[in-house]
C-alpha angles and dihedrals in degrees: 000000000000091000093077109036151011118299117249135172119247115245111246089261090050098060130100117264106243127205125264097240139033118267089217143036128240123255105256099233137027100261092228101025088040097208119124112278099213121073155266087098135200115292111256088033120111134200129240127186116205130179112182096140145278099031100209090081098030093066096052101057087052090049083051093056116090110248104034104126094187131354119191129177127234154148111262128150097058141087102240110097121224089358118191124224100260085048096057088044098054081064090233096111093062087226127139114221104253143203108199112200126197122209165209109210093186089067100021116032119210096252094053086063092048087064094058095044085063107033087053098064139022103255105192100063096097107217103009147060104200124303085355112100122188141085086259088071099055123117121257145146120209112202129225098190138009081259094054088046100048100046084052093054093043088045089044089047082049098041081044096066096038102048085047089052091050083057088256127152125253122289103261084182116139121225115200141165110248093208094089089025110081117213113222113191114222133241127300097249091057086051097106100339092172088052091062102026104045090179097052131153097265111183097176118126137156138215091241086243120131121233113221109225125216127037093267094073094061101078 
């Protein structure tokens, strides 16, 4: 579909139906971190949804953060409920490809997440990472608070003045609230795919350009 034109996202009455509930369960436990992937989760820890392309390796690099109590991979961002894979990549579910982390603020703060989360992708190409075409691969954050909020759009503002300096293009990077935008977690086989499969097809990259962390550095 992506091969012979210009990626564009589906409006709502344009995407596939969906089903109303999941075709598959969810392996119990993160297959490195070894704590349940499924909420509720622990009181104290909070939740982050990040999008920054293919979410194999994504979600590698979060699992590798300290803090970081669970990390599972999903499809959030688009209309079509309780999308599969092959739906997502046909570009007619409207979905990003995610990495949801969940979190222990009191050893990771939001924002240090934030900076991998940048410094792991390219975030002004639009709908791509790489060799990987497709509005699933665009860049995004979903919020789960105003904190949360605020801290991605100062990071974005900070991100913004090194990578142009740098002679980079514009952050195409979307910030959303989570809250309309369900999170679907994808199927078993993606949960930790990097874990099972060492020598995986890992398509993250990033420009080489630090990101600053914290509101101060973005003046």
């Amino acid at each position: 579909m992506f091969l012979s034109r210009t990626p564009v996202l589906p409006a709502p009455e344009q995407a596939l139906r969906g089903r109303p509930e999941p075709e598959f369960s969810l392996p119990e436990r993160h297959t490195v971190l070894g704590n349940p992937l499924s909420g509720p989760y622990p009181e104290g820890l909070e939740t982050a949804d990040f999008g920054l392309g293919c979410f194999w390796g994504a979600e590698r690099r979060f699992w590798r953060t300290e803090g970081v109590w669970t990390t599972l991979v999903g499809y959030q961002g688009g209309y079509t409920p309780n999308p599969a894979y092959e739906e997502v990549c046909s570009g007619l579910t409207g979905h990003t490809e995610v990495v949801r982390v969940v979190f222990d603020p009191a050893v990771v703060p939001y924002e240090t997440l934030l900076k991998v989360f940048w410094e792991s992708h390219d975030p002004t190409q639009g709908f791509r990472q790489g060799n990987d075409v497709g509005t699933q691969y665009r860049s995004a954050v979903y919020t789960h608070s105003p904190a949360q909020a605020a801290a991605a759009e100062a990071s974005r503002a900070a991100y913004q003045k090194v990578l142009t300096a740098a002679g980079h293009g514009e952050i195409t990077t979307a910030v959303l609230p989570a809250e309309d935008r369900p999170f679907y977690p994808a199927e078993p086989y993606h949960q930790q795919y990097l874990d099972k499969n060492p020598a995986g097809y890992c398509g993250i990259g990033g420009t080489g350009v630090s990101c600053p962390v914290g509101v101060a550095e973005a003046e």
